[in-house]
Amino acid sequence: MKEYWTSLASILGVFAFCQTILQTVFPPELRFATAKLLNKIFNCFSSYCYFEITEIDGVNTNELYNAVQLYLSSSVSITGNRLSLTRAVNSSAFTFGLANNDSIVDTFNGVNVVWEHVVTQRNSQTFSWRPLPDEKRGFTLRIKKKDKCLILNNYLDYIMEKASDIRRKNQDRLLYTNSRGGSLDSRGHPWESVPFKHPSTFDTLAMDPEKKQEIMNDLEDFANGQGFYHKTGRAWKRGYLLYGPPGTGKSSMIAAMANFLGYDIYDLELTEVHNNSELRKLLMKTSSKSIIVIEDIDCSINLTNRKNNKNNVLSSSSGSGLGCSRSYYESGLGEIRGGAGGGEENGNSITLSGLLNFTDGLWSCCGSERIFVFTTNHIEKLDPALLRSGRMDMHIFMSYCSMQALKILLKNYLGCEEGVDLDEYVMKELEEVIGMARMTPADISEVLIKNRRKKERAVDELLEIFKVRAKKNGKNGEGDEDDDEEEEEQEKRALDSDSPKQESEVEDDCKEASEEEEKIK
Ligand SMILES: Nc1ncnc2c1ncn2[C@@H]1O[C@H](COP(=O)(O)OP(=O)(O)OP(=O)(O)O)[C@@H](O)[C@H]1O
Ligand SMILES: [Mg+2]
């Protein structure tokens, strides 16, 4: 045993001696060059190539590192043995990650690649303007040389896309609103946000199922339509106008849309925006995959229908040379377009021109996959230029509660299934009076909430209220369906006034406008 230790000690002594000699004979520069050469020789004969994706790229955070981490989290959770678990701020989900110095095989387009998570201690002597983490983290991607050209770019694009999907799924969606008086927050953002947790979905929304399905299909087509929009040269955005009496579910519909698509909502308070350029800046700071909402647009600014009330031409764009003529021609010919911001006249008000630019000017395309939703109780008050296709692609009339909608409410609030819990006779009675009662889903849901523990009582009370309301409306001489028709008629009238004018008409309009301007001056 003693001999064994003696020989081991002499081997170590020889080893230390050789190392000292080597260090003296081969200076660090020479050793580095040799290592480099060996590495090159190894690379020549190796059939793999390696890509390093470090967490911090110089001084900036490497977006690709975060994307890879998220991307791998989905496959790691299934195959990995040793995983790291995290939960990000504003997130409702746990994220799996590859443990330090662990590796995983991934397959893309039939090609196998290997990811390794490399963690090393950072050299503490390194100087940096900003504090860096103690550990140096990165991923090493190993791909066969012959596969590199085939997949690398597509694979990285795919990872980025997948990662943003996962991020959106994991993170709570946000509801943004523009800050009071156009002020910026500590990070220079004009929007303030809170987690968006509205429970409204298309399942809970009481409306005609066919109409509902049509809207859902339209939204789905939009969300999956990147290729189509690109091919047709259209900006990837869509506008919806929700109109109808108060309490018919316009705001609930917006929440359902956001929940359906998984988009954030930007609730734009127009009264807090001072001018067109501020409006444009707000738009620039919105993200893709979002719904930009302007509620009660008829109340926010003076956008009333110029055709119905000529005086409003000047009240909405008084003194604005370009803005006035732009909106004037917009509604008529739809050809002449003023420059962005051309409608800013007194510096502290938004003009119709500014709003039109906001929805479909060049700036509206500074992001992609965005939905604009305007709501109003009075569609007839809106300027036709706002209503035309391309701006508001789909006009959705939210009407008083119909029988179909009532069945959804009864199911959601009382758990009543048609033909099981609901008496056929009572249903018939309800059907007879519901049209004439002209009650909104909001009114009905109040009655149902109050009696939610007693189904029969709820239905009886509803029937009573329906009868009283129907009688009252009948006495006032207001028809049931007539009312819906009247509202749709109003929309038609509004749209008719958007139909192309003859050139002479436009000239007349302009003459009138300039005469009125003269008078005001
Ligand atoms: N179609 C509907 N389906 C389900 N619930 C509805 C519907 N309409 C209204 N409600 C209920 O009534 C409440 C008010 O509805 P909501 O705020 O969506 O109406 P609105 O049309 O936006 O009204 P307003 O024009 O006054 O803004 C909601 O909280 C919701 O519970
Ligand atoms: Mg509302």
mmCIF file of C-alpha atoms in Angstrom, residues 113-434:
data_model
loop_
_atom_site.group_PDB
_atom_site.id
_atom_site.type_symbol
_atom_site.label_atom_id
_atom_site.label_comp_id
_atom_site.label_asym_id
_atom_site.label_seq_id
_atom_site.Cartn_x
_atom_site.Cartn_y
_atom_site.Cartn_z
ATOM 1 C CA VAL A 113 -31.604 18.773 -33.263
ATOM 2 C CA VAL A 114 -30.168 18.862 -29.735
ATOM 3 C CA TRP A 115 -30.576 21.719 -27.310
ATOM 4 C CA GLU A 116 -28.291 22.026 -24.306
ATOM 5 C CA HIS A 117 -28.789 24.504 -21.499
ATOM 6 C CA VAL A 118 -25.316 25.693 -20.545
ATOM 7 C CA VAL A 119 -24.786 27.503 -17.259
ATOM 8 C CA THR A 120 -21.323 28.700 -16.206
ATOM 9 C CA GLN A 121 -20.056 31.089 -13.546
ATOM 10 C CA ARG A 122 -19.532 34.598 -14.844
ATOM 11 C CA ASN A 123 -16.039 36.037 -14.625
ATOM 12 C CA SER A 124 -16.408 38.549 -11.789
ATOM 13 C CA GLN A 125 -13.695 40.820 -13.195
ATOM 14 C CA THR A 126 -15.719 41.634 -16.298
ATOM 15 C CA PHE A 127 -16.652 45.311 -16.335
ATOM 16 C CA SER A 128 -20.203 46.222 -17.234
ATOM 17 C CA TRP A 129 -22.341 49.335 -17.007
ATOM 18 C CA ARG A 130 -25.267 47.355 -15.723
ATOM 19 C CA PRO A 131 -25.210 44.603 -13.077
ATOM 20 C CA LEU A 132 -25.057 41.200 -14.749
ATOM 21 C CA PRO A 133 -26.266 37.932 -13.198
ATOM 22 C CA ASP A 134 -23.623 35.767 -11.474
ATOM 23 C CA GLU A 135 -24.291 32.959 -13.898
ATOM 24 C CA LYS A 136 -23.767 33.023 -17.615
ATOM 25 C CA ARG A 137 -26.665 31.180 -19.208
ATOM 26 C CA GLY A 138 -27.186 30.144 -22.743
ATOM 27 C CA PHE A 139 -28.482 27.449 -25.029
ATOM 28 C CA THR A 140 -26.347 25.495 -27.457
ATOM 29 C CA LEU A 141 -28.109 24.215 -30.503
ATOM 30 C CA ARG A 142 -26.522 21.258 -32.283
ATOM 31 C CA ILE A 143 -27.598 20.589 -35.851
ATOM 32 C CA LYS A 144 -26.118 18.264 -38.454
ATOM 33 C CA LYS A 145 -24.210 20.336 -41.011
ATOM 34 C CA LYS A 146 -26.220 18.929 -43.875
ATOM 35 C CA ASP A 147 -29.479 20.015 -42.212
ATOM 36 C CA LYS A 148 -28.346 23.518 -41.322
ATOM 37 C CA CYS A 149 -29.385 25.272 -44.524
ATOM 38 C CA LEU A 150 -32.567 23.261 -44.730
ATOM 39 C CA ILE A 151 -34.065 24.218 -41.431
ATOM 40 C CA LEU A 152 -32.196 26.840 -39.467
ATOM 41 C CA ASN A 153 -34.085 29.988 -40.519
ATOM 42 C CA ASN A 154 -37.474 28.345 -40.603
ATOM 43 C CA TYR A 155 -36.811 26.647 -37.306
ATOM 44 C CA LEU A 156 -35.871 29.902 -35.568
ATOM 45 C CA ASP A 157 -38.934 31.685 -37.011
ATOM 46 C CA TYR A 158 -41.076 28.808 -35.830
ATOM 47 C CA ILE A 159 -39.566 29.040 -32.343
ATOM 48 C CA MET A 160 -40.236 32.782 -32.120
ATOM 49 C CA GLU A 161 -43.829 32.330 -33.223
ATOM 50 C CA LYS A 162 -44.459 29.390 -30.917
ATOM 51 C CA ALA A 163 -42.893 31.246 -27.997
ATOM 52 C CA SER A 164 -45.128 34.280 -28.441
ATOM 53 C CA ASP A 165 -48.148 31.969 -28.583
ATOM 54 C CA ILE A 166 -47.103 30.293 -25.345
ATOM 55 C CA ARG A 167 -46.373 33.651 -23.746
ATOM 56 C CA ARG A 168 -49.831 34.918 -24.661
ATOM 57 C CA LYS A 169 -51.470 31.756 -23.420
ATOM 58 C CA ASN A 170 -49.581 31.802 -20.119
ATOM 59 C CA GLN A 171 -49.866 35.467 -19.429
ATOM 60 C CA ASP A 172 -53.031 37.053 -18.209
ATOM 61 C CA ARG A 173 -54.411 39.281 -20.875
ATOM 62 C CA LEU A 174 -54.343 42.980 -20.154
ATOM 63 C CA LEU A 175 -56.901 45.736 -20.305
ATOM 64 C CA TYR A 176 -55.267 49.025 -21.201
ATOM 65 C CA THR A 177 -56.627 52.501 -20.930
ATOM 66 C CA ASN A 178 -55.026 55.746 -22.010
ATOM 67 C CA SER A 179 -53.614 57.715 -19.091
ATOM 68 C CA ARG A 180 -55.456 60.749 -17.825
ATOM 69 C CA GLY A 181 -54.694 63.889 -19.748
ATOM 70 C CA GLY A 182 -52.317 62.076 -22.070
ATOM 71 C CA SER A 183 -49.609 61.724 -19.380
ATOM 72 C CA LEU A 184 -46.918 59.072 -19.691
ATOM 73 C CA ASP A 185 -46.148 56.491 -17.039
ATOM 74 C CA SER A 186 -42.691 55.920 -15.498
ATOM 75 C CA ARG A 187 -41.613 53.877 -18.547
ATOM 76 C CA GLY A 188 -42.866 56.487 -20.997
ATOM 77 C CA HIS A 189 -45.987 54.529 -21.958
ATOM 78 C CA PRO A 190 -49.238 56.375 -22.614
ATOM 79 C CA TRP A 191 -51.314 53.299 -21.668
ATOM 80 C CA GLU A 192 -52.022 51.997 -18.160
ATOM 81 C CA SER A 193 -52.919 48.354 -17.786
ATOM 82 C CA VAL A 194 -54.623 45.966 -15.403
ATOM 83 C CA PRO A 195 -55.096 42.196 -15.800
ATOM 84 C CA PHE A 196 -58.179 41.533 -17.876
ATOM 85 C CA LYS A 197 -60.409 38.999 -16.190
ATOM 86 C CA HIS A 198 -63.862 39.525 -17.696
ATOM 87 C CA PRO A 199 -65.760 36.231 -17.623
ATOM 88 C CA SER A 200 -67.941 36.965 -20.652
ATOM 89 C CA THR A 201 -67.612 34.415 -23.455
ATOM 90 C CA PHE A 202 -69.604 33.589 -26.554
ATOM 91 C CA ASP A 203 -71.240 30.798 -24.532
ATOM 92 C CA THR A 204 -72.563 33.224 -21.954
ATOM 93 C CA LEU A 205 -73.608 35.821 -24.525
ATOM 94 C CA ALA A 206 -77.340 35.790 -25.119
ATOM 95 C CA MET A 207 -78.050 36.443 -28.773
ATOM 96 C CA ASP A 208 -79.259 34.708 -31.890
ATOM 97 C CA PRO A 209 -77.032 31.580 -32.217
ATOM 98 C CA GLU A 210 -76.689 31.983 -35.992
ATOM 99 C CA LYS A 211 -75.534 35.555 -35.677
ATOM 100 C CA LYS A 212 -73.193 34.538 -32.897
ATOM 101 C CA GLN A 213 -71.690 31.783 -35.037
ATOM 102 C CA GLU A 214 -71.276 34.188 -37.924
ATOM 103 C CA ILE A 215 -69.301 36.581 -35.711
ATOM 104 C CA MET A 216 -67.162 33.770 -34.309
ATOM 105 C CA ASN A 217 -66.380 32.516 -37.819
ATOM 106 C CA ASP A 218 -65.509 36.027 -38.911
ATOM 107 C CA LEU A 219 -63.146 36.464 -35.967
ATOM 108 C CA GLU A 220 -61.546 33.102 -36.590
ATOM 109 C CA ASP A 221 -61.071 33.883 -40.283
ATOM 110 C CA PHE A 222 -59.466 37.139 -39.317
ATOM 111 C CA ALA A 223 -57.082 35.592 -36.790
ATOM 112 C CA ASN A 224 -56.000 32.886 -39.258
ATOM 113 C CA GLY A 225 -55.945 35.212 -42.233
ATOM 114 C CA GLN A 226 -52.370 36.480 -42.269
ATOM 115 C CA GLY A 227 -51.691 34.899 -45.663
ATOM 116 C CA PHE A 228 -54.941 36.199 -47.113
ATOM 117 C CA TYR A 229 -54.393 39.784 -45.966
ATOM 118 C CA HIS A 230 -50.837 39.687 -47.250
ATOM 119 C CA LYS A 231 -51.893 38.276 -50.609
ATOM 120 C CA THR A 232 -54.628 40.835 -51.124
ATOM 121 C CA GLY A 233 -52.475 43.784 -50.036
ATOM 122 C CA ARG A 234 -54.769 44.703 -47.166
ATOM 123 C CA ALA A 235 -53.657 45.760 -43.707
ATOM 124 C CA TRP A 236 -54.297 42.944 -41.273
ATOM 125 C CA LYS A 237 -57.026 44.624 -39.293
ATOM 126 C CA ARG A 238 -60.784 44.504 -39.021
ATOM 127 C CA GLY A 239 -63.442 46.854 -37.736
ATOM 128 C CA TYR A 240 -66.652 45.983 -35.927
ATOM 129 C CA LEU A 241 -69.397 48.406 -35.069
ATOM 130 C CA LEU A 242 -71.667 47.252 -32.253
ATOM 131 C CA TYR A 243 -74.853 49.225 -32.013
ATOM 132 C CA GLY A 244 -78.112 48.903 -30.150
ATOM 133 C CA PRO A 245 -79.927 50.010 -27.007
ATOM 134 C CA PRO A 246 -78.136 50.129 -23.630
ATOM 135 C CA GLY A 247 -77.858 46.798 -21.834
ATOM 136 C CA THR A 248 -77.991 44.586 -24.905
ATOM 137 C CA GLY A 249 -74.470 43.224 -24.459
ATOM 138 C CA LYS A 250 -72.152 45.407 -26.541
ATOM 139 C CA SER A 251 -69.449 45.601 -23.880
ATOM 140 C CA SER A 252 -69.987 41.929 -23.023
ATOM 141 C CA MET A 253 -69.484 41.112 -26.706
ATOM 142 C CA ILE A 254 -66.108 42.917 -26.708
ATOM 143 C CA ALA A 255 -65.001 40.920 -23.665
ATOM 144 C CA ALA A 256 -66.199 37.713 -25.338
ATOM 145 C CA MET A 257 -64.229 38.599 -28.490
ATOM 146 C CA ALA A 258 -61.068 39.193 -26.448
ATOM 147 C CA ASN A 259 -61.521 35.934 -24.546
ATOM 148 C CA PHE A 260 -62.243 34.046 -27.766
ATOM 149 C CA LEU A 261 -59.137 35.291 -29.579
ATOM 150 C CA GLY A 262 -56.888 35.722 -26.554
ATOM 151 C CA TYR A 263 -56.221 39.375 -27.420
ATOM 152 C CA ASP A 264 -55.488 42.317 -25.122
ATOM 153 C CA ILE A 265 -57.971 45.186 -25.041
ATOM 154 C CA TYR A 266 -57.093 48.855 -25.451
ATOM 155 C CA ASP A 267 -60.038 50.846 -24.184
ATOM 156 C CA LEU A 268 -59.504 54.255 -25.731
ATOM 157 C CA GLU A 269 -61.037 57.139 -23.811
ATOM 158 C CA LEU A 270 -61.280 59.747 -26.544
ATOM 159 C CA THR A 271 -62.165 62.549 -24.166
ATOM 160 C CA GLU A 272 -58.684 62.202 -22.606
ATOM 161 C CA VAL A 273 -56.948 62.640 -25.962
ATOM 162 C CA HIS A 274 -56.116 66.210 -26.843
ATOM 163 C CA ASN A 275 -55.353 66.126 -30.524
ATOM 164 C CA ASN A 276 -54.862 63.962 -33.578
ATOM 165 C CA SER A 277 -51.140 63.515 -33.128
ATOM 166 C CA GLU A 278 -51.693 62.274 -29.570
ATOM 167 C CA LEU A 279 -54.211 59.809 -30.978
ATOM 168 C CA ARG A 280 -51.633 58.577 -33.475
ATOM 169 C CA LYS A 281 -49.018 58.145 -30.761
ATOM 170 C CA LEU A 282 -51.445 56.093 -28.734
ATOM 171 C CA LEU A 283 -52.052 53.886 -31.723
ATOM 172 C CA MET A 284 -48.332 53.402 -32.262
ATOM 173 C CA LYS A 285 -47.974 52.152 -28.704
ATOM 174 C CA THR A 286 -50.565 49.408 -29.062
ATOM 175 C CA SER A 287 -49.401 45.863 -29.604
ATOM 176 C CA SER A 288 -50.409 43.344 -32.221
ATOM 177 C CA LYS A 289 -53.143 40.854 -31.397
ATOM 178 C CA SER A 290 -55.241 43.438 -29.666
ATOM 179 C CA ILE A 291 -58.717 44.925 -29.748
ATOM 180 C CA ILE A 292 -58.870 48.707 -29.765
ATOM 181 C CA VAL A 293 -62.182 49.835 -28.381
ATOM 182 C CA ILE A 294 -63.932 53.175 -28.492
ATOM 183 C CA GLU A 295 -67.148 52.902 -26.520
ATOM 184 C CA ASP A 296 -70.113 55.186 -27.139
ATOM 185 C CA ILE A 297 -68.382 56.839 -30.031
ATOM 186 C CA ASP A 298 -71.302 59.185 -30.639
ATOM 187 C CA CYS A 299 -70.793 60.675 -27.171
ATOM 188 C CA SER A 300 -67.010 60.895 -27.229
ATOM 189 C CA ILE A 301 -66.514 63.573 -29.847
ATOM 190 C CA ASN A 302 -68.679 65.382 -32.319
ATOM 191 C CA LEU A 303 -68.837 62.855 -35.121
ATOM 192 C CA THR A 304 -72.424 63.323 -36.013
ATOM 193 C CA ASN A 305 -73.779 62.608 -39.456
ATOM 194 C CA ARG A 306 -73.043 65.670 -41.578
ATOM 195 C CA LYS A 307 -75.720 64.685 -44.024
ATOM 196 C CA ASN A 308 -78.370 64.845 -41.314
ATOM 197 C CA ASN A 309 -77.106 68.040 -39.812
ATOM 198 C CA LYS A 310 -75.046 70.269 -42.032
ATOM 199 C CA ASN A 311 -74.108 72.566 -39.143
ATOM 200 C CA ASN A 312 -72.042 69.776 -37.698
ATOM 201 C CA VAL A 313 -69.657 69.912 -40.616
ATOM 202 C CA LEU A 314 -68.129 72.942 -39.125
ATOM 203 C CA SER A 315 -68.516 71.992 -35.531
ATOM 204 C CA SER A 316 -66.553 68.799 -36.062
ATOM 205 C CA SER A 317 -63.874 70.252 -38.275
ATOM 206 C CA SER A 318 -64.227 73.997 -38.180
ATOM 207 C CA GLY A 319 -61.322 75.863 -39.684
ATOM 208 C CA SER A 320 -59.582 72.696 -40.785
ATOM 209 C CA GLY A 321 -58.839 73.184 -44.395
ATOM 210 C CA LEU A 322 -57.586 69.736 -45.177
ATOM 211 C CA GLY A 323 -59.487 67.891 -42.482
ATOM 212 C CA CYS A 324 -62.761 69.394 -43.619
ATOM 213 C CA SER A 325 -62.311 68.646 -47.260
ATOM 214 C CA ARG A 326 -60.966 65.198 -46.511
ATOM 215 C CA SER A 327 -63.977 64.093 -44.549
ATOM 216 C CA TYR A 328 -66.213 65.810 -47.028
ATOM 217 C CA TYR A 329 -64.854 63.851 -49.946
ATOM 218 C CA GLU A 330 -64.426 60.701 -47.890
ATOM 219 C CA SER A 331 -68.127 60.370 -47.359
ATOM 220 C CA GLY A 332 -68.864 61.098 -50.957
ATOM 221 C CA LEU A 333 -66.245 59.707 -53.276
ATOM 222 C CA GLY A 334 -63.979 57.908 -50.887
ATOM 223 C CA GLU A 335 -61.011 58.846 -53.062
ATOM 224 C CA ILE A 336 -59.454 62.021 -51.861
ATOM 225 C CA ARG A 337 -57.422 61.543 -48.736
ATOM 226 C CA GLY A 338 -55.898 64.273 -46.650
ATOM 227 C CA GLY A 339 -52.494 63.899 -45.064
ATOM 228 C CA ALA A 340 -52.264 62.344 -41.663
ATOM 229 C CA GLY A 341 -53.184 64.812 -39.007
ATOM 230 C CA GLY A 342 -54.488 67.231 -41.546
ATOM 231 C CA GLY A 343 -57.554 67.835 -39.494
ATOM 232 C CA GLU A 344 -55.867 69.295 -36.468
ATOM 233 C CA GLU A 345 -57.105 72.799 -36.338
ATOM 234 C CA ASN A 346 -56.952 74.352 -32.928
ATOM 235 C CA GLY A 347 -54.400 71.979 -31.470
ATOM 236 C CA ASN A 348 -56.537 70.580 -28.692
ATOM 237 C CA SER A 349 -59.321 68.589 -30.260
ATOM 238 C CA ILE A 350 -59.665 65.427 -32.253
ATOM 239 C CA THR A 351 -61.313 65.716 -35.618
ATOM 240 C CA LEU A 352 -63.176 63.185 -37.655
ATOM 241 C CA SER A 353 -60.261 63.238 -40.039
ATOM 242 C CA GLY A 354 -57.934 62.273 -37.195
ATOM 243 C CA LEU A 355 -60.169 59.403 -36.203
ATOM 244 C CA LEU A 356 -60.457 58.162 -39.779
ATOM 245 C CA ASN A 357 -56.688 58.215 -40.049
ATOM 246 C CA PHE A 358 -56.520 56.371 -36.756
ATOM 247 C CA THR A 359 -58.631 53.514 -38.075
ATOM 248 C CA ASP A 360 -57.369 53.187 -41.605
ATOM 249 C CA GLY A 361 -54.622 55.679 -42.344
ATOM 250 C CA LEU A 362 -51.063 54.590 -42.928
ATOM 251 C CA TRP A 363 -50.419 54.640 -39.204
ATOM 252 C CA SER A 364 -53.102 52.086 -38.524
ATOM 253 C CA CYS A 365 -50.818 49.485 -40.135
ATOM 254 C CA CYS A 366 -47.862 50.125 -37.817
ATOM 255 C CA GLY A 367 -48.735 46.867 -36.089
ATOM 256 C CA SER A 368 -50.708 43.937 -37.340
ATOM 257 C CA GLU A 369 -53.594 41.702 -36.350
ATOM 258 C CA ARG A 370 -55.619 44.413 -34.754
ATOM 259 C CA ILE A 371 -59.333 44.762 -34.353
ATOM 260 C CA PHE A 372 -61.128 48.059 -33.973
ATOM 261 C CA VAL A 373 -64.456 47.991 -32.175
ATOM 262 C CA PHE A 374 -66.708 51.005 -31.879
ATOM 263 C CA THR A 375 -69.925 50.923 -29.892
ATOM 264 C CA THR A 376 -72.859 53.267 -30.013
ATOM 265 C CA ASN A 377 -76.464 53.468 -28.936
ATOM 266 C CA HIS A 378 -77.310 55.736 -31.862
ATOM 267 C CA ILE A 379 -75.925 54.576 -35.168
ATOM 268 C CA GLU A 380 -77.943 57.203 -37.034
ATOM 269 C CA LYS A 381 -75.845 59.904 -35.359
ATOM 270 C CA LEU A 382 -72.581 58.620 -36.800
ATOM 271 C CA ASP A 383 -70.915 60.056 -39.837
ATOM 272 C CA PRO A 384 -71.212 57.757 -42.865
ATOM 273 C CA ALA A 385 -67.472 57.997 -43.432
ATOM 274 C CA LEU A 386 -66.987 56.104 -40.189
ATOM 275 C CA LEU A 387 -69.402 53.383 -41.178
ATOM 276 C CA ARG A 388 -68.104 52.464 -44.582
ATOM 277 C CA SER A 389 -66.683 48.991 -45.229
ATOM 278 C CA GLY A 390 -62.997 48.735 -44.615
ATOM 279 C CA ARG A 391 -63.359 50.914 -41.560
ATOM 280 C CA MET A 392 -66.205 49.146 -39.888
ATOM 281 C CA ASP A 393 -66.310 45.886 -41.808
ATOM 282 C CA MET A 394 -69.100 44.313 -39.819
ATOM 283 C CA HIS A 395 -72.062 46.103 -38.293
ATOM 284 C CA ILE A 396 -73.554 44.091 -35.460
ATOM 285 C CA PHE A 397 -76.945 45.061 -34.186
ATOM 286 C CA MET A 398 -77.403 44.067 -30.537
ATOM 287 C CA SER A 399 -81.138 43.919 -30.161
ATOM 288 C CA TYR A 400 -83.626 43.491 -27.346
ATOM 289 C CA CYS A 401 -83.846 39.977 -25.957
ATOM 290 C CA SER A 402 -85.271 37.454 -28.393
ATOM 291 C CA MET A 403 -86.637 34.013 -27.508
ATOM 292 C CA GLN A 404 -83.395 32.354 -28.610
ATOM 293 C CA ALA A 405 -81.390 34.718 -26.433
ATOM 294 C CA LEU A 406 -83.748 34.173 -23.510
ATOM 295 C CA LYS A 407 -83.156 30.430 -23.675
ATOM 296 C CA ILE A 408 -79.404 31.046 -23.340
ATOM 297 C CA LEU A 409 -79.972 33.306 -20.330
ATOM 298 C CA LEU A 410 -82.282 30.749 -18.682
ATOM 299 C CA LYS A 411 -79.664 28.069 -19.215
ATOM 300 C CA ASN A 412 -76.800 30.170 -17.888
ATOM 301 C CA TYR A 413 -78.547 31.729 -14.920
ATOM 302 C CA LEU A 414 -80.961 28.990 -13.827
ATOM 303 C CA GLY A 415 -79.473 25.906 -15.453
ATOM 304 C CA CYS A 416 -82.778 25.321 -17.259
ATOM 305 C CA GLU A 417 -82.618 23.095 -20.324
ATOM 306 C CA GLU A 418 -85.299 23.470 -22.952
ATOM 307 C CA GLY A 419 -87.752 20.578 -22.950
ATOM 308 C CA VAL A 420 -86.440 19.279 -19.602
ATOM 309 C CA ASP A 421 -86.856 21.956 -16.953
ATOM 310 C CA LEU A 422 -89.006 24.385 -18.875
ATOM 311 C CA ASP A 423 -92.701 23.851 -19.285
ATOM 312 C CA GLU A 424 -93.645 23.988 -22.961
ATOM 313 C CA TYR A 425 -96.780 25.959 -22.212
ATOM 314 C CA VAL A 426 -94.862 28.635 -20.257
ATOM 315 C CA MET A 427 -92.303 28.876 -23.032
ATOM 316 C CA LYS A 428 -95.037 29.477 -25.555
ATOM 317 C CA GLU A 429 -96.491 32.214 -23.384
ATOM 318 C CA LEU A 430 -93.073 33.820 -23.040
ATOM 319 C CA GLU A 431 -92.566 33.638 -26.799
ATOM 320 C CA GLU A 432 -95.853 35.402 -27.440
ATOM 321 C CA VAL A 433 -94.989 38.467 -25.387
ATOM 322 C CA ILE A 434 -91.195 38.703 -25.509
#
